[in-house]
C-alpha cells in the first residue's frame, strides 16, 4: 500500500560540493516520519504537466531518529530537470510534495553474514542511514565494509563522519576509493571500488551479503565480478541511480 502524498518543508540546505547538496525536509503533519534504513522518498516537482515526468526518487541519507525530519543528498545533473529545479528554485522554507517511505533495499532481519556496502557518489545515502542505525541501536553484526568510490578527496561525502564511526563501532570498516587522486593515505585506495572488495573477499573468505548502490555500469560490473567469485545472486542486492 502506497503512502499518501504529504507536504514537506525544506528547513535546511548545505552544500557538500558545488554540485552536491544536502536537503533537510520536515513533514509537519507527522510527529514521526518512520522508515527503514535504505528506503527512499519520491518528490513531486512542478517541472512537467504529466505526473510521472514530475516524480524523482531519492534515498534517505539520515537514519530513523524519532523525528519528522529526513535528510537527502542530491547531485546536480546538468540536463536534469528535477535537480535543476531543486538547486535553482528551492530555498529554505520552500514546500514540496513527497511520498514515502518506499522501497525494499533494506537490511536483513539478522546480520549473520559479513556485510559489503559498495557505492559511488550519492549512492552512499542509504548506507549512511544503515550504518548509523546499526550503531545507534547497538545491533549485533559481523564485519561491515563500506566501500565508497568517488573522484577526489573533496567528493568524499560524509568522510569525517565515517572515519569517526570506524573508531566508535567495532567491526565497521570504511574504505574510500579515489579515481583521480595520485597519492592517498593509509586506509585509502586509488582506482575503483571493484579491486577493493575483491581484495577483501579473497583475504577473508567469509559468508557475505552485498548491497550495491550507484550508477548502472558500476552495479552491472560488481554483480558479475561477485558471481564470478562464487557468490549467489540472492546475496547480491542493488539500487540503481539514474
GROMACS .gro file of C-alpha atoms in nm:
model
  242
    1UNK     CA    1   0.000   0.000   0.000
    2UNK     CA    2   0.142   0.334  -0.106
    3UNK     CA    3   0.179   0.612   0.144
    4UNK     CA    4  -0.023   0.928   0.067
    5UNK     CA    5   0.135   1.240  -0.077
    6UNK     CA    6   0.231   1.481   0.200
    7UNK     CA    7   0.364   1.833   0.215
    8UNK     CA    8   0.729   1.864   0.312
    9UNK     CA    9   0.908   2.183   0.409
   10UNK     CA   10   1.276   2.247   0.337
   11UNK     CA   11   1.426   2.354   0.669
   12UNK     CA   12   1.797   2.349   0.580
   13UNK     CA   13   2.026   2.328   0.278
   14UNK     CA   14   2.402   2.268   0.297
   15UNK     CA   15   2.648   2.248   0.009
   16UNK     CA   16   2.881   1.949   0.034
   17UNK     CA   17   3.036   2.040  -0.303
   18UNK     CA   18   2.925   2.288  -0.572
   19UNK     CA   19   2.725   2.010  -0.737
   20UNK     CA   20   2.619   1.802  -0.435
   21UNK     CA   21   2.384   1.946  -0.173
   22UNK     CA   22   2.220   1.820   0.145
   23UNK     CA   23   1.848   1.895   0.188
   24UNK     CA   24   1.668   1.854   0.521
   25UNK     CA   25   1.292   1.812   0.487
   26UNK     CA   26   1.037   1.836   0.767
   27UNK     CA   27   0.695   1.670   0.729
   28UNK     CA   28   0.482   1.891   0.957
   29UNK     CA   29   0.165   1.676   0.955
   30UNK     CA   30   0.353   1.386   1.115
   31UNK     CA   31   0.513   1.374   1.459
   32UNK     CA   32   0.744   1.096   1.341
   33UNK     CA   33   0.839   1.003   0.985
   34UNK     CA   34   0.907   0.631   1.027
   35UNK     CA   35   1.107   0.436   0.771
   36UNK     CA   36   1.357   0.154   0.733
   37UNK     CA   37   1.720   0.242   0.657
   38UNK     CA   38   1.771   0.208   0.282
   39UNK     CA   39   1.425   0.329   0.182
   40UNK     CA   40   1.356   0.631  -0.038
   41UNK     CA   41   1.104   0.909  -0.087
   42UNK     CA   42   0.954   1.032  -0.415
   43UNK     CA   43   0.924   1.407  -0.474
   44UNK     CA   44   0.654   1.553  -0.700
   45UNK     CA   45   0.826   1.855  -0.855
   46UNK     CA   46   0.648   2.120  -1.067
   47UNK     CA   47   0.857   2.053  -1.377
   48UNK     CA   48   0.608   1.887  -1.616
   49UNK     CA   49   0.236   1.855  -1.682
   50UNK     CA   50   0.244   1.473  -1.667
   51UNK     CA   51   0.268   1.326  -1.318
   52UNK     CA   52   0.515   1.050  -1.398
   53UNK     CA   53   0.752   1.305  -1.553
   54UNK     CA   54   0.747   1.513  -1.234
   55UNK     CA   55   0.847   1.237  -0.996
   56UNK     CA   56   1.203   1.198  -0.870
   57UNK     CA   57   1.308   0.943  -0.608
   58UNK     CA   58   1.595   0.985  -0.360
   59UNK     CA   59   1.729   0.754  -0.091
   60UNK     CA   60   1.702   0.886   0.264
   61UNK     CA   61   2.052   0.964   0.393
   62UNK     CA   62   1.955   1.005   0.759
   63UNK     CA   63   1.878   0.722   0.999
   64UNK     CA   64   1.536   0.692   1.166
   65UNK     CA   65   1.560   0.908   1.478
   66UNK     CA   66   1.205   0.951   1.605
   67UNK     CA   67   1.156   1.292   1.440
   68UNK     CA   68   0.966   1.415   1.135
   69UNK     CA   69   1.283   1.537   0.958
   70UNK     CA   70   1.477   1.348   0.691
   71UNK     CA   71   1.797   1.429   0.503
   72UNK     CA   72   1.855   1.381   0.131
   73UNK     CA   73   2.188   1.420  -0.051
   74UNK     CA   74   2.145   1.510  -0.418
   75UNK     CA   75   2.386   1.568  -0.705
   76UNK     CA   76   2.308   1.823  -0.976
   77UNK     CA   77   2.270   1.671  -1.322
   78UNK     CA   78   2.337   1.926  -1.595
   79UNK     CA   79   2.045   1.810  -1.809
   80UNK     CA   80   1.827   1.700  -1.516
   81UNK     CA   81   1.501   1.892  -1.487
   82UNK     CA   82   1.444   1.767  -1.134
   83UNK     CA   83   1.781   1.854  -0.988
   84UNK     CA   84   1.794   2.188  -1.170
   85UNK     CA   85   1.463   2.278  -1.004
   86UNK     CA   86   1.589   2.169  -0.661
   87UNK     CA   87   1.917   2.358  -0.694
   88UNK     CA   88   1.782   2.676  -0.855
   89UNK     CA   89   1.428   2.722  -0.723
   90UNK     CA   90   1.412   2.558  -0.381
   91UNK     CA   91   1.511   2.760  -0.075
   92UNK     CA   92   1.486   2.714   0.300
   93UNK     CA   93   1.114   2.744   0.372
   94UNK     CA   94   1.006   2.607   0.033
   95UNK     CA   95   0.735   2.341   0.032
   96UNK     CA   96   0.711   2.038  -0.193
   97UNK     CA   97   0.504   1.722  -0.222
   98UNK     CA   98   0.658   1.390  -0.124
   99UNK     CA   99   0.551   1.031  -0.083
  100UNK     CA  100   0.714   0.759   0.118
  101UNK     CA  101   0.879   0.575   0.262
  102UNK     CA  102   0.914   0.329  -0.026
  103UNK     CA  103   1.148   0.051  -0.130
  104UNK     CA  104   1.281  -0.287  -0.020
  105UNK     CA  105   1.655  -0.209  -0.037
  106UNK     CA  106   1.678  -0.265   0.338
  107UNK     CA  107   1.887  -0.459   0.587
  108UNK     CA  108   1.814  -0.826   0.654
  109UNK     CA  109   1.644  -0.903   0.985
  110UNK     CA  110   1.960  -1.064   1.118
  111UNK     CA  111   2.315  -0.960   1.028
  112UNK     CA  112   2.464  -1.309   1.044
  113UNK     CA  113   2.699  -1.261   0.748
  114UNK     CA  114   2.967  -1.008   0.671
  115UNK     CA  115   2.810  -0.707   0.500
  116UNK     CA  116   2.966  -0.533   0.199
  117UNK     CA  117   2.813  -0.194   0.118
  118UNK     CA  118   2.952  -0.084  -0.219
  119UNK     CA  119   2.864   0.259  -0.359
  120UNK     CA  120   2.969   0.552  -0.572
  121UNK     CA  121   2.878   0.921  -0.532
  122UNK     CA  122   2.543   0.991  -0.368
  123UNK     CA  123   2.487   0.616  -0.361
  124UNK     CA  124   2.631   0.638  -0.011
  125UNK     CA  125   2.296   0.778   0.111
  126UNK     CA  126   2.115   0.451   0.202
  127UNK     CA  127   2.434   0.307   0.353
  128UNK     CA  128   2.489   0.608   0.575
  129UNK     CA  129   2.135   0.552   0.703
  130UNK     CA  130   2.203   0.182   0.761
  131UNK     CA  131   2.534   0.211   0.945
  132UNK     CA  132   2.415   0.491   1.171
  133UNK     CA  133   2.102   0.291   1.252
  134UNK     CA  134   2.313  -0.014   1.340
  135UNK     CA  135   2.547   0.197   1.554
  136UNK     CA  136   2.283   0.396   1.745
  137UNK     CA  137   2.070   0.088   1.816
  138UNK     CA  138   2.358  -0.142   1.914
  139UNK     CA  139   2.252  -0.404   1.658
  140UNK     CA  140   2.473  -0.715   1.665
  141UNK     CA  141   2.662  -0.769   1.339
  142UNK     CA  142   2.960  -0.932   1.179
  143UNK     CA  143   3.212  -0.724   0.984
  144UNK     CA  144   3.066  -0.437   0.783
  145UNK     CA  145   3.273  -0.295   0.496
  146UNK     CA  146   3.162   0.036   0.341
  147UNK     CA  147   3.346   0.076   0.009
  148UNK     CA  148   3.284   0.423  -0.130
  149UNK     CA  149   3.412   0.531  -0.469
  150UNK     CA  150   3.444   0.891  -0.590
  151UNK     CA  151   3.683   1.105  -0.794
  152UNK     CA  152   3.866   1.332  -0.550
  153UNK     CA  153   3.907   1.390  -0.177
  154UNK     CA  154   3.659   1.677  -0.198
  155UNK     CA  155   3.392   1.441  -0.333
  156UNK     CA  156   3.406   1.208  -0.030
  157UNK     CA  157   3.062   1.266   0.121
  158UNK     CA  158   3.036   1.213   0.499
  159UNK     CA  159   3.406   1.133   0.515
  160UNK     CA  160   3.472   1.271   0.864
  161UNK     CA  161   3.159   1.105   0.996
  162UNK     CA  162   3.251   0.765   0.852
  163UNK     CA  163   3.608   0.788   0.981
  164UNK     CA  164   3.475   0.869   1.329
  165UNK     CA  165   3.224   0.583   1.311
  166UNK     CA  166   3.504   0.343   1.222
  167UNK     CA  167   3.669   0.435   1.553
  168UNK     CA  168   3.345   0.407   1.750
  169UNK     CA  169   3.181   0.095   1.606
  170UNK     CA  170   3.375  -0.233   1.639
  171UNK     CA  171   3.360  -0.433   1.317
  172UNK     CA  172   3.280  -0.135   1.092
  173UNK     CA  173   3.540  -0.057   0.825
  174UNK     CA  174   3.538   0.245   0.593
  175UNK     CA  175   3.722   0.210   0.260
  176UNK     CA  176   3.726   0.530   0.048
  177UNK     CA  177   3.843   0.485  -0.311
  178UNK     CA  178   3.956   0.775  -0.532
  179UNK     CA  179   3.978   0.751  -0.910
  180UNK     CA  180   4.156   1.083  -0.972
  181UNK     CA  181   4.399   1.119  -0.683
  182UNK     CA  182   4.766   1.039  -0.735
  183UNK     CA  183   4.854   0.991  -0.367
  184UNK     CA  184   4.632   0.853  -0.091
  185UNK     CA  185   4.685   0.786   0.279
  186UNK     CA  186   4.688   0.456   0.464
  187UNK     CA  187   4.340   0.303   0.463
  188UNK     CA  188   4.251   0.479   0.137
  189UNK     CA  189   4.268   0.343  -0.216
  190UNK     CA  190   4.335   0.462  -0.570
  191UNK     CA  191   4.123   0.345  -0.862
  192UNK     CA  192   3.778   0.193  -0.842
  193UNK     CA  193   3.565   0.001  -0.592
  194UNK     CA  194   3.593  -0.341  -0.760
  195UNK     CA  195   3.956  -0.405  -0.673
  196UNK     CA  196   3.889  -0.320  -0.308
  197UNK     CA  197   3.605  -0.562  -0.238
  198UNK     CA  198   3.780  -0.836  -0.438
  199UNK     CA  199   4.094  -0.799  -0.225
  200UNK     CA  200   3.893  -0.802   0.098
  201UNK     CA  201   3.691  -1.105  -0.007
  202UNK     CA  202   3.995  -1.306  -0.109
  203UNK     CA  203   4.157  -1.228   0.228
  204UNK     CA  204   3.858  -1.318   0.446
  205UNK     CA  205   3.653  -1.577   0.252
  206UNK     CA  206   3.360  -1.548   0.497
  207UNK     CA  207   2.990  -1.580   0.405
  208UNK     CA  208   2.877  -1.234   0.294
  209UNK     CA  209   2.581  -1.026   0.179
  210UNK     CA  210   2.628  -0.746  -0.073
  211UNK     CA  211   2.441  -0.420  -0.118
  212UNK     CA  212   2.530  -0.211  -0.425
  213UNK     CA  213   2.416   0.146  -0.489
  214UNK     CA  214   2.517   0.380  -0.769
  215UNK     CA  215   2.523   0.409  -1.146
  216UNK     CA  216   2.426   0.112  -1.363
  217UNK     CA  217   2.775   0.046  -1.503
  218UNK     CA  218   2.927   0.004  -1.157
  219UNK     CA  219   2.644  -0.223  -1.041
  220UNK     CA  220   2.649  -0.442  -1.352
  221UNK     CA  221   3.024  -0.492  -1.321
  222UNK     CA  222   3.009  -0.562  -0.947
  223UNK     CA  223   2.729  -0.817  -0.984
  224UNK     CA  224   2.925  -1.004  -1.250
  225UNK     CA  225   3.252  -0.998  -1.053
  226UNK     CA  226   3.084  -1.120  -0.734
  227UNK     CA  227   2.915  -1.406  -0.915
  228UNK     CA  228   3.248  -1.494  -1.078
  229UNK     CA  229   3.391  -1.517  -0.724
  230UNK     CA  230   3.123  -1.775  -0.644
  231UNK     CA  231   2.865  -1.567  -0.455
  232UNK     CA  232   2.496  -1.639  -0.507
  233UNK     CA  233   2.267  -1.391  -0.683
  234UNK     CA  234   2.031  -1.397  -0.384
  235UNK     CA  235   2.307  -1.248  -0.166
  236UNK     CA  236   2.353  -0.950  -0.403
  237UNK     CA  237   2.107  -0.662  -0.361
  238UNK     CA  238   2.120  -0.340  -0.560
  239UNK     CA  239   1.962   0.000  -0.609
  240UNK     CA  240   2.019   0.182  -0.939
  241UNK     CA  241   2.067   0.557  -0.967
  242UNK     CA  242   1.975   0.740  -1.284
   0.00000   0.00000   0.00000
